[in-house]
Amino acid sequence: MRIDLLMDYWPAIWNGFLITVLLSFVVLALSTPIAFFLALARQSQFAMLRWPATVYVNVFRALPVLIVLYFAFYALPQFGMSLSAFQAATAGLVIASSAYLAEDIRAGLAAVDPGQRQAATALGIPYWRALRRIYLPQAIPISLPPYITRAIIIVKGTALASLVAVNDLTAEAVRAISITYRPYEFLAVAAALYLLINALLAVLQSLAERRIALKHGRVVAGPATVVQ
Amino acid sequence: MVEVRNLKKQFGSLVAVEDVSLSVKAGEVFAIIGASGSGKSTILKCINFLEPPTAGEIWVDGRRVGVVQTGGRLRPARASELRLSRAEIGMVFQNFNLFPHFTALQNVIEAPMAVRGLSRRDAVDLAKELLDRVGLGDKFDEHPRRLSGGQQQRVAIARALAMRPKVMLMDEVTSALDPELVEEVLGVMKTLARDGMTMLVVTHEMAFARDVANSVVFVDGGRVVEQGPPSELLRAPQEARTKAFLQRILRTDA
């Protein structure tokens, strides 16, 4: 173990870590609302909303994320759209992630008893109000565990950004290794830092599940742990 | 109060309801009986357009439901117009369909606040009065899962009443209940009938139809087979199919 080497490269690694955190955050913050509307559109009674959303989800769920990333980084400039490396990575990851997350959110909405919809409709409650007050509060607890699992996969997936010239945690670790030939030290540090981000997500999940359980007056079995 | 004219409902190639016409006067209790799958629940769901009819007309309190006349033309009602119609029509379901994350009180105040624009305080006053009326004055803050089936169904009745509906649609409201809980729900329905509420009741409770209903209609294969006051239809049915159905039902009742 060469601690001194680690110290030399720590500023670059730390910088990469911050970029990974930022990229993860931006990707999740943008994908979640898009995924939410995709999920609603896929359930819509209007074919004009339902079909494009269904095609989008099925296409981007089926493609390797790396292909989507390469497309955003290498292919878009061919059409005159020049994005910075960070922008291209963000765009590619958001497009792919929103397709995955949409399915997790849709599964939660679909699991709500259809009788809830009948009751809300019969009472004359407007759709958006019923969604906010009645369907979502029941769908979110169901969607949360798969959503967090997917979020963790997305955080790990940001490592792909290193392949389109983003200086994220993986890129900095790989660069340090290529200079120092000390893979063990830098891979261990990178792994620990990824673990840190995802442990945080798992803690958030636990807290959210507990809050939901309290709100519903239910006893919760125990803290959930989803770290991959 | 409720007029159903030549109602037809088709699901794909399956005709669930065909040429059904009913006329329910204000203050009347109108029972719809028939075997399961006969289309009686579908008739109720067409009245408030939970299932849009394939053909036919629905009139509630002198207004056409689901269709709006502008100038000389008829057009389908917009979602907002349909909501206003539905707000006048209370509905209670076989499986209660209470909102599980809300307390009894929250279940009752939600729609008056969302649809009628009641202030929270007014809605709470109204809800407490109604929950009192259905005998749940001590259960305001309980979640549905802590209530028995009979109690849940009474909350559901209070929830529908909170919209001050002109008519109540009751869709087999005691069918999912344990036998010993049926009576408490029927009791509430009898009180409503006494107070002059117009009700369409799809039911298997022949005693309730006999004692409370003003009119009974027997539905089979999506069509009205026979209609009349309970004293006639239940005691001296004219149609062979009605006789056969009543014999089956009364045997299982005994």
Short mmCIF file of C-alpha atoms in Angstrom, two decimals:
data_model
loop_
_atom_site.label_atom_id
_atom_site.label_comp_id
_atom_site.label_asym_id
_atom_site.label_seq_id
_atom_site.Cartn_x
_atom_site.Cartn_y
_atom_site.Cartn_z
CA MET A 1 0.00 0.00 0.00
CA ARG A 2 1.50 3.30 -1.12
CA ILE A 3 -0.29 5.89 0.96
CA ASP A 4 2.05 8.58 -0.32
CA LEU A 5 0.91 7.97 -3.90
CA LEU A 6 -2.69 8.20 -2.80
CA MET A 7 -1.91 11.52 -1.15
CA ASP A 8 -0.33 12.81 -4.36
CA TYR A 9 -3.35 11.97 -6.46
CA TRP A 10 -5.98 12.71 -3.82
CA PRO A 11 -6.87 16.20 -5.16
CA ALA A 12 -7.60 14.71 -8.60
CA ILE A 13 -9.52 11.75 -7.12
CA TRP A 14 -11.53 14.09 -4.90
CA ASN A 15 -12.31 16.25 -7.90
CA GLY A 16 -13.45 13.18 -9.81
CA PHE A 17 -15.58 12.15 -6.86
CA LEU A 18 -17.30 15.55 -6.83
CA ILE A 19 -17.99 15.28 -10.55
CA THR A 20 -19.47 11.81 -10.04
CA VAL A 21 -21.67 13.13 -7.24
CA LEU A 22 -22.74 16.09 -9.36
CA LEU A 23 -23.40 13.92 -12.42
CA SER A 24 -25.40 11.40 -10.36
CA PHE A 25 -27.42 14.16 -8.77
CA VAL A 26 -28.16 15.97 -12.04
CA VAL A 27 -29.06 12.73 -13.82
CA LEU A 28 -31.44 11.61 -11.05
CA ALA A 29 -32.93 15.08 -10.65
CA LEU A 30 -33.69 15.30 -14.37
CA SER A 31 -34.68 11.66 -14.99
CA THR A 32 -37.15 11.40 -12.13
CA PRO A 33 -39.67 13.98 -13.35
CA ILE A 34 -39.28 12.76 -16.94
CA ALA A 35 -39.81 9.18 -15.78
CA PHE A 36 -42.84 10.29 -13.81
CA PHE A 37 -44.50 11.83 -16.85
CA LEU A 38 -43.54 8.83 -18.99
CA ALA A 39 -45.21 6.56 -16.43
CA LEU A 40 -48.38 8.67 -16.46
CA ALA A 41 -48.36 8.89 -20.24
CA ARG A 42 -48.05 5.11 -20.54
CA GLN A 43 -51.25 4.79 -18.48
CA SER A 44 -53.04 7.56 -20.30
CA GLN A 45 -56.34 6.99 -22.02
CA PHE A 46 -55.03 9.14 -24.89
CA ALA A 47 -53.20 7.13 -27.53
CA MET A 48 -51.24 10.26 -28.54
CA LEU A 49 -49.54 10.24 -25.14
CA ARG A 50 -49.46 6.52 -24.59
CA TRP A 51 -47.75 5.46 -27.79
CA PRO A 52 -44.74 7.80 -27.85
CA ALA A 53 -44.08 7.07 -24.18
CA THR A 54 -44.28 3.32 -24.74
CA VAL A 55 -41.93 3.47 -27.72
CA TYR A 56 -39.47 5.68 -25.82
CA VAL A 57 -39.34 3.39 -22.82
CA ASN A 58 -39.00 0.23 -24.87
CA VAL A 59 -36.31 1.63 -27.13
CA PHE A 60 -34.05 3.17 -24.49
CA ARG A 61 -34.55 0.29 -22.09
CA ALA A 62 -33.35 -2.05 -24.81
CA LEU A 63 -30.17 -0.18 -25.80
CA PRO A 64 -26.85 -0.47 -23.99
CA VAL A 65 -26.39 2.74 -22.02
CA LEU A 66 -22.92 3.07 -23.53
CA ILE A 67 -24.39 3.20 -27.04
CA VAL A 68 -26.74 6.00 -25.97
CA LEU A 69 -23.79 7.83 -24.39
CA TYR A 70 -21.63 7.46 -27.47
CA PHE A 71 -24.54 8.64 -29.53
CA ALA A 72 -24.88 11.81 -27.47
CA PHE A 73 -21.12 12.45 -27.46
CA TYR A 74 -19.98 11.38 -30.93
CA ALA A 75 -23.07 11.31 -33.14
CA LEU A 76 -24.87 14.51 -32.15
CA PRO A 77 -22.05 16.80 -33.34
CA GLN A 78 -22.60 15.23 -36.78
CA PHE A 79 -25.98 16.93 -36.72
CA GLY A 80 -24.49 20.20 -35.62
CA MET A 81 -25.25 19.76 -31.91
CA SER A 82 -22.07 20.24 -29.97
CA LEU A 83 -22.28 19.31 -26.32
CA SER A 84 -19.54 19.44 -23.74
CA ALA A 85 -18.45 16.07 -22.39
CA PHE A 86 -20.42 16.62 -19.18
CA GLN A 87 -23.53 17.72 -21.10
CA ALA A 88 -23.33 14.76 -23.47
CA ALA A 89 -22.90 12.33 -20.59
CA THR A 90 -25.81 13.94 -18.73
CA ALA A 91 -28.06 13.79 -21.79
CA GLY A 92 -27.21 10.17 -22.55
CA LEU A 93 -27.63 9.01 -18.96
CA VAL A 94 -30.89 10.94 -18.50
CA ILE A 95 -32.38 9.44 -21.65
CA ALA A 96 -31.52 5.90 -20.59
CA SER A 97 -32.29 6.34 -16.87
CA SER A 98 -35.68 7.93 -17.38
CA ALA A 99 -36.79 4.89 -19.39
CA TYR A 100 -35.81 2.55 -16.54
CA LEU A 101 -37.21 4.70 -13.75
CA ALA A 102 -40.49 5.14 -15.64
CA GLU A 103 -41.11 1.42 -15.35
CA ASP A 104 -40.50 1.43 -11.59
CA ILE A 105 -42.91 4.32 -11.12
CA ARG A 106 -45.49 2.77 -13.44
CA ALA A 107 -45.33 -0.51 -11.53
CA GLY A 108 -46.21 1.37 -8.34
CA LEU A 109 -49.12 3.19 -9.94
CA ALA A 110 -50.40 -0.03 -11.52
CA ALA A 111 -50.33 -1.74 -8.14
CA VAL A 112 -52.86 0.68 -6.67
CA ASP A 113 -56.25 -1.05 -6.41
CA PRO A 114 -58.44 -0.02 -9.38
CA GLY A 115 -61.24 0.46 -6.85
CA GLN A 116 -59.39 3.56 -5.63
CA ARG A 117 -59.74 5.11 -9.04
CA GLN A 118 -63.41 4.17 -9.22
CA ALA A 119 -64.08 5.72 -5.84
CA ALA A 120 -62.22 8.94 -6.63
CA THR A 121 -63.91 9.20 -10.03
CA ALA A 122 -67.37 8.52 -8.63
CA LEU A 123 -66.83 11.29 -6.07
CA GLY A 124 -65.94 13.71 -8.86
CA ILE A 125 -62.40 14.36 -7.61
CA PRO A 126 -60.30 15.86 -10.45
CA TYR A 127 -57.58 13.59 -11.87
CA TRP A 128 -54.55 15.61 -10.76
CA ARG A 129 -55.89 16.05 -7.25
CA ALA A 130 -56.71 12.34 -7.01
CA LEU A 131 -53.24 11.55 -8.31
CA ARG A 132 -51.57 13.74 -5.72
CA ARG A 133 -53.78 12.91 -2.74
CA ILE A 134 -54.90 9.36 -3.40
CA TYR A 135 -52.94 7.39 -6.03
CA LEU A 136 -49.37 8.62 -5.45
CA PRO A 137 -49.39 8.23 -1.66
CA GLN A 138 -50.26 4.58 -2.27
CA ALA A 139 -47.96 4.09 -5.26
CA ILE A 140 -44.81 5.67 -3.79
CA PRO A 141 -44.28 3.10 -1.02
CA ILE A 142 -44.50 0.37 -3.67
CA SER A 143 -42.20 2.15 -6.14
CA LEU A 144 -39.61 3.24 -3.59
CA PRO A 145 -37.51 0.06 -3.18
CA PRO A 146 -37.16 -0.61 -6.94
CA TYR A 147 -36.65 3.11 -7.52
CA ILE A 148 -33.74 3.27 -5.08
CA THR A 149 -32.25 0.08 -6.48
CA ARG A 150 -32.42 1.65 -9.92
CA ALA A 151 -30.96 4.90 -8.61
CA ILE A 152 -28.00 2.94 -7.25
CA ILE A 153 -27.52 1.27 -10.63
CA ILE A 154 -27.65 4.71 -12.24
CA VAL A 155 -24.99 6.09 -9.87
CA LYS A 156 -22.73 3.18 -10.77
CA GLY A 157 -23.58 3.73 -14.42
CA THR A 158 -22.14 7.23 -14.31
CA ALA A 159 -18.76 5.50 -14.51
CA LEU A 160 -19.51 5.11 -18.22
CA ALA A 161 -19.13 8.89 -18.51
CA SER A 162 -15.38 8.32 -18.13
CA LEU A 163 -15.51 6.83 -21.63
CA VAL A 164 -16.76 10.07 -23.14
CA ALA A 165 -14.06 12.27 -21.64
CA VAL A 166 -15.76 13.24 -18.38
CA ASN A 167 -13.20 13.42 -15.58
CA ASP A 168 -15.30 11.56 -13.05
CA LEU A 169 -14.16 9.33 -10.21
CA THR A 170 -13.53 6.36 -12.50
CA ALA A 171 -11.61 8.45 -15.04
CA GLU A 172 -9.34 9.92 -12.36
CA ALA A 173 -8.70 6.54 -10.78
CA VAL A 174 -7.87 5.00 -14.15
CA ARG A 175 -5.57 7.91 -14.99
CA ALA A 176 -3.72 7.58 -11.69
CA ILE A 177 -3.33 3.84 -12.28
CA SER A 178 -2.00 4.35 -15.79
CA ILE A 179 0.67 6.69 -14.45
CA THR A 180 1.61 4.90 -11.23
CA TYR A 181 0.85 1.25 -12.11
CA ARG A 182 -0.75 0.85 -8.67
CA PRO A 183 -4.25 -0.49 -9.51
CA TYR A 184 -4.96 -1.89 -6.05
CA GLU A 185 -4.72 1.44 -4.18
CA PHE A 186 -6.73 3.53 -6.59
CA LEU A 187 -9.40 0.95 -7.36
CA ALA A 188 -9.93 0.43 -3.63
CA VAL A 189 -10.32 4.15 -3.09
CA ALA A 190 -12.72 4.53 -6.01
CA ALA A 191 -14.76 1.56 -4.80
CA ALA A 192 -14.97 3.02 -1.31
CA LEU A 193 -16.20 6.34 -2.65
CA TYR A 194 -18.91 4.73 -4.83
CA LEU A 195 -19.97 2.71 -1.82
CA LEU A 196 -20.25 5.93 0.16
CA ILE A 197 -22.69 7.51 -2.30
CA ASN A 198 -24.83 4.40 -2.51
CA ALA A 199 -24.82 3.83 1.23
CA LEU A 200 -26.28 7.31 1.47
CA LEU A 201 -29.06 6.32 -0.94
CA ALA A 202 -29.79 3.20 1.10
CA VAL A 203 -30.03 5.31 4.25
CA LEU A 204 -32.42 7.69 2.46
CA GLN A 205 -34.55 4.71 1.48
CA SER A 206 -34.67 3.48 5.06
CA LEU A 207 -35.67 6.90 6.35
CA ALA A 208 -38.35 7.31 3.68
CA GLU A 209 -39.79 3.85 4.34
CA ARG A 210 -39.95 4.54 8.04
CA ARG A 211 -41.67 7.87 7.48
CA ILE A 212 -44.22 6.27 5.18
CA ALA A 213 -44.86 3.49 7.67
CA LEU A 214 -45.40 6.02 10.46
CA LYS A 215 -47.77 8.03 8.32
CA HIS A 216 -49.77 4.94 7.53
CA GLY A 217 -49.87 3.91 11.17
CA ARG A 218 -48.09 0.70 10.33
CA VAL A 219 -45.30 -1.09 12.13
CA VAL A 220 -42.20 -1.41 10.02
CA ALA A 221 -40.35 -4.72 9.97
CA GLY A 222 -36.82 -3.39 9.96
CA PRO A 223 -34.50 -1.14 8.02
CA ALA A 224 -34.13 -2.17 4.41
CA THR A 225 -30.66 -2.52 2.98
CA VAL A 226 -30.09 -2.25 -0.73
CA VAL A 227 -26.45 -1.83 -1.55
CA GLN A 228 -25.19 -3.42 -4.71
CA MET B 1 -85.22 11.50 -10.45
CA VAL B 2 -83.31 8.87 -12.46
CA GLU B 3 -84.30 7.90 -15.98
CA VAL B 4 -82.48 5.21 -17.90
CA ARG B 5 -83.59 4.90 -21.50
CA ASN B 6 -82.67 2.02 -23.78
CA LEU B 7 -79.29 1.59 -22.12
CA LYS B 8 -76.83 -0.65 -23.89
CA LYS B 9 -73.31 -1.52 -22.77
CA GLN B 10 -70.96 -3.63 -24.76
CA PHE B 11 -67.43 -4.73 -23.78
CA GLY B 12 -65.78 -5.70 -27.04
CA SER B 13 -68.12 -8.26 -28.51
CA LEU B 14 -69.75 -9.03 -25.16
CA VAL B 15 -73.10 -7.32 -24.68
CA ALA B 16 -73.40 -6.81 -20.92
CA VAL B 17 -76.55 -4.69 -20.87
CA GLU B 18 -79.15 -4.42 -23.61
CA ASP B 19 -82.20 -2.17 -23.94
CA VAL B 20 -82.62 -1.43 -20.24
CA SER B 21 -85.05 1.32 -19.30
CA LEU B 22 -85.73 2.27 -15.71
CA SER B 23 -87.57 5.10 -14.06
CA VAL B 24 -86.85 5.97 -10.45
CA LYS B 25 -88.91 8.62 -8.70
CA ALA B 26 -87.53 10.97 -6.08
CA GLY B 27 -87.44 9.36 -2.66
CA GLU B 28 -87.86 5.91 -4.09
CA VAL B 29 -85.77 2.87 -3.23
CA PHE B 30 -85.28 0.90 -6.39
CA ALA B 31 -83.83 -2.59 -6.05
CA ILE B 32 -82.10 -4.38 -8.90
CA ILE B 33 -81.82 -8.12 -8.43
CA GLY B 34 -80.35 -10.85 -10.58
CA ALA B 35 -77.66 -13.49 -10.73
CA SER B 36 -74.00 -12.48 -10.78
CA GLY B 37 -72.90 -11.60 -14.29
CA SER B 38 -76.42 -10.56 -15.23
CA GLY B 39 -75.29 -6.97 -15.85
CA LYS B 40 -76.91 -5.33 -12.83
CA SER B 41 -73.69 -3.72 -11.55
CA THR B 42 -72.92 -2.51 -15.05
CA ILE B 43 -76.26 -0.68 -15.12
CA LEU B 44 -75.23 1.22 -11.97
CA LYS B 45 -71.78 2.03 -13.35
CA CYS B 46 -73.34 3.39 -16.53
CA ILE B 47 -75.55 5.76 -14.57
CA ASN B 48 -72.55 7.76 -13.29
CA PHE B 49 -70.49 6.99 -16.39
CA LEU B 50 -67.85 4.96 -14.56
CA GLU B 51 -68.61 2.80 -17.58
CA PRO B 52 -69.67 5.03 -20.48
CA PRO B 53 -72.78 3.49 -22.07
CA THR B 54 -72.53 2.19 -25.61
CA ALA B 55 -76.00 3.54 -26.37
CA GLY B 56 -78.97 4.97 -24.53
CA GLU B 57 -79.68 7.94 -22.34
CA ILE B 58 -79.17 8.59 -18.64
CA TRP B 59 -81.05 11.41 -16.96
CA VAL B 60 -80.53 12.40 -13.33
CA ASP B 61 -82.65 15.13 -11.80
CA GLY B 62 -83.76 16.39 -15.20
CA ARG B 63 -80.24 16.58 -16.64
CA ARG B 64 -78.65 14.36 -19.19
CA VAL B 65 -75.50 12.65 -17.87
CA GLY B 66 -72.44 12.43 -20.11
CA VAL B 67 -73.93 14.40 -22.98
CA VAL B 68 -74.24 18.16 -23.26
CA GLN B 69 -76.51 20.09 -25.57
CA THR B 70 -74.98 23.27 -26.97
CA GLY B 71 -77.10 25.13 -29.47
CA GLY B 72 -78.94 22.37 -31.25
CA ARG B 73 -76.07 19.91 -31.10
CA LEU B 74 -75.26 17.12 -28.71
CA ARG B 75 -71.69 16.44 -27.73
CA PRO B 76 -69.95 14.21 -25.17
CA ALA B 77 -69.46 15.91 -21.82
CA ARG B 78 -65.99 17.18 -20.98
CA ALA B 79 -64.20 15.64 -18.01
CA SER B 80 -65.06 18.69 -15.90
CA GLU B 81 -68.74 18.48 -16.83
CA LEU B 82 -68.81 14.78 -16.08
CA ARG B 83 -67.29 15.47 -12.67
CA LEU B 84 -70.13 17.85 -11.82
CA SER B 85 -72.70 15.22 -12.81
CA ARG B 86 -70.93 12.58 -10.76
CA ALA B 87 -70.82 14.85 -7.74
CA GLU B 88 -74.64 14.66 -7.65
CA ILE B 89 -74.59 10.85 -7.74
CA GLY B 90 -73.28 9.05 -4.67
CA MET B 91 -71.87 5.58 -5.11
CA VAL B 92 -71.03 2.85 -2.62
CA PHE B 93 -69.06 -0.19 -3.72
CA GLN B 94 -69.01 -3.84 -2.82
CA ASN B 95 -65.39 -3.60 -1.62
CA PHE B 96 -65.81 -0.24 0.13
CA ASN B 97 -62.85 1.30 -1.73
CA LEU B 98 -61.97 3.55 1.16
CA PHE B 99 -58.72 5.48 0.82
CA PRO B 100 -56.47 3.34 3.05
CA HIS B 101 -53.94 6.07 3.91
CA PHE B 102 -56.69 8.39 5.19
CA THR B 103 -58.53 8.21 8.48
CA ALA B 104 -62.31 7.79 8.46
CA LEU B 105 -62.70 11.55 8.79
CA GLN B 106 -60.19 12.30 6.01
CA ASN B 107 -62.02 9.86 3.74
CA VAL B 108 -65.21 11.83 4.20
CA ILE B 109 -63.83 15.39 3.93
CA GLU B 110 -61.67 14.89 0.82
CA ALA B 111 -64.32 15.15 -1.89
CA PRO B 112 -66.37 18.00 -0.38
CA MET B 113 -63.15 20.03 -0.15
CA ALA B 114 -61.87 19.05 -3.60
CA VAL B 115 -65.13 19.24 -5.51
CA ARG B 116 -67.53 21.43 -3.56
CA GLY B 117 -64.87 23.84 -2.38
CA LEU B 118 -65.84 23.50 1.27
CA SER B 119 -63.42 24.93 3.80
CA ARG B 120 -61.67 22.35 5.93
CA ARG B 121 -63.65 23.40 8.99
CA ASP B 122 -67.02 23.10 7.24
CA ALA B 123 -66.03 19.77 5.72
CA VAL B 124 -64.96 18.45 9.12
CA ASP B 125 -68.24 19.56 10.72
CA LEU B 126 -70.19 17.88 7.95
CA ALA B 127 -68.10 14.70 8.13
CA LYS B 128 -68.49 14.41 11.90
CA GLU B 129 -72.23 14.82 11.60
CA LEU B 130 -72.41 12.13 8.90
CA LEU B 131 -70.11 9.70 10.69
CA ASP B 132 -72.26 10.20 13.78
CA ARG B 133 -75.30 9.42 11.72
CA VAL B 134 -73.88 6.09 10.55
CA GLY B 135 -72.93 5.22 14.12
CA LEU B 136 -69.19 5.88 13.91
CA GLY B 137 -68.97 8.98 16.08
CA ASP B 138 -66.08 7.38 17.98
CA LYS B 139 -64.01 6.31 14.95
CA PHE B 140 -63.09 9.64 13.31
CA ASP B 141 -59.34 9.09 13.52
CA GLU B 142 -59.18 5.38 12.73
CA HIS B 143 -57.63 4.17 9.49
CA PRO B 144 -59.76 1.77 7.45
CA ARG B 145 -57.57 -1.22 8.26
CA ARG B 146 -58.50 -0.85 11.92
CA LEU B 147 -62.22 -0.94 11.14
CA SER B 148 -64.44 -3.98 10.54
CA GLY B 149 -65.97 -4.46 7.11
CA GLY B 150 -69.31 -3.17 8.32
CA GLN B 151 -67.67 -0.08 9.80
CA GLN B 152 -65.69 0.51 6.60
CA GLN B 153 -68.82 0.29 4.52
CA ARG B 154 -70.57 2.78 6.80
CA VAL B 155 -67.64 5.19 6.37
CA ALA B 156 -68.03 4.70 2.61
CA ILE B 157 -71.71 5.60 2.87
CA ALA B 158 -70.85 8.72 4.88
CA ARG B 159 -68.21 9.60 2.28
CA ALA B 160 -70.80 9.42 -0.50
CA LEU B 161 -73.37 11.35 1.52
CA ALA B 162 -70.89 14.15 2.16
CA MET B 163 -71.34 15.24 -1.45
CA ARG B 164 -75.04 15.81 -0.71
CA PRO B 165 -75.98 13.60 -3.66
CA LYS B 166 -79.44 13.59 -5.20
CA VAL B 167 -79.30 9.84 -5.61
CA MET B 168 -77.24 7.00 -4.16
CA LEU B 169 -76.07 4.00 -6.14
CA MET B 170 -75.44 0.99 -3.91
CA ASP B 171 -73.51 -1.78 -5.65
CA GLU B 172 -73.88 -5.01 -3.63
CA VAL B 173 -72.75 -3.15 -0.57
CA THR B 174 -73.22 -6.06 1.81
CA SER B 175 -71.85 -8.84 -0.40
CA ALA B 176 -68.29 -8.63 0.92
CA LEU B 177 -69.35 -8.54 4.57
CA ASP B 178 -69.34 -11.26 7.19
CA PRO B 179 -72.96 -12.29 7.83
CA GLU B 180 -73.07 -10.76 11.30
CA LEU B 181 -72.03 -7.35 9.90
CA VAL B 182 -74.65 -7.15 7.17
CA GLU B 183 -77.42 -5.88 9.41
CA GLU B 184 -75.56 -2.75 10.59
CA VAL B 185 -75.11 -1.62 6.99
CA LEU B 186 -78.68 -2.45 5.98
CA GLY B 187 -79.80 -0.52 9.05
CA VAL B 188 -78.04 2.60 7.80
CA MET B 189 -79.61 2.12 4.37
CA LYS B 190 -83.07 1.81 5.93
CA THR B 191 -82.52 5.07 7.78
CA LEU B 192 -81.51 6.74 4.52
CA ALA B 193 -84.65 5.39 2.84
CA ARG B 194 -86.80 6.72 5.66
CA ASP B 195 -85.17 10.12 5.30
CA GLY B 196 -86.25 10.19 1.66
CA MET B 197 -82.98 9.45 -0.13
CA THR B 198 -83.43 8.18 -3.67
CA MET B 199 -81.53 4.94 -4.00
CA LEU B 200 -80.73 2.38 -6.63
CA VAL B 201 -79.68 -0.76 -4.84
CA VAL B 202 -78.13 -3.78 -6.50
CA THR B 203 -78.59 -6.46 -3.91
CA HIS B 204 -78.86 -10.10 -3.01
CA GLU B 205 -80.68 -9.23 0.22
CA MET B 206 -84.22 -10.25 -0.66
CA ALA B 207 -85.54 -9.31 2.77
CA PHE B 208 -84.21 -5.79 2.30
CA ALA B 209 -85.76 -5.55 -1.17
CA ARG B 210 -89.05 -6.82 0.21
CA ASP B 211 -89.17 -4.52 3.23
CA VAL B 212 -87.55 -1.34 1.97
CA ALA B 213 -87.77 -1.12 -1.81
CA ASN B 214 -90.67 0.56 -3.55
CA SER B 215 -89.84 -1.11 -6.80
CA VAL B 216 -87.88 -4.18 -7.81
CA VAL B 217 -86.50 -5.11 -11.17
CA PHE B 218 -85.16 -8.52 -12.07
CA VAL B 219 -82.33 -8.50 -14.59
CA ASP B 220 -81.10 -11.53 -16.50
CA GLY B 221 -78.70 -11.69 -19.42
CA GLY B 222 -78.36 -7.92 -19.44
CA ARG B 223 -82.08 -7.33 -19.93
CA VAL B 224 -84.95 -6.41 -17.66
CA VAL B 225 -87.09 -9.50 -17.31
CA GLU B 226 -89.68 -8.27 -14.90
CA GLN B 227 -90.40 -5.19 -12.87
CA GLY B 228 -92.90 -4.31 -10.19
CA PRO B 229 -93.51 -3.57 -6.54
CA PRO B 230 -91.79 -6.09 -4.27
CA SER B 231 -95.11 -7.42 -3.00
CA GLU B 232 -95.86 -8.63 -6.49
CA LEU B 233 -92.50 -9.41 -8.03
CA LEU B 234 -91.04 -11.26 -5.05
CA ARG B 235 -94.23 -13.05 -3.99
CA ALA B 236 -95.92 -13.77 -7.27
CA PRO B 237 -93.40 -13.47 -10.11
CA GLN B 238 -94.90 -13.78 -13.57
CA GLU B 239 -91.85 -14.81 -15.56
CA ALA B 240 -90.40 -18.29 -15.40
CA ARG B 241 -86.85 -16.94 -15.13
CA THR B 242 -87.77 -14.74 -12.19
CA LYS B 243 -89.39 -17.69 -10.44
CA ALA B 244 -86.34 -19.87 -11.00
CA PHE B 245 -83.98 -17.18 -9.70
CA LEU B 246 -86.03 -16.48 -6.59
CA GLN B 247 -86.29 -20.16 -5.81
CA ARG B 248 -82.53 -20.53 -6.03
CA ILE B 249 -81.88 -17.45 -3.88
CA LEU B 250 -84.47 -18.31 -1.24
CA ARG B 251 -83.14 -21.82 -0.94
CA THR B 252 -79.65 -20.55 -0.24
CA ASP B 253 -81.05 -17.97 2.14
CA ALA B 254 -82.80 -20.61 4.22
#
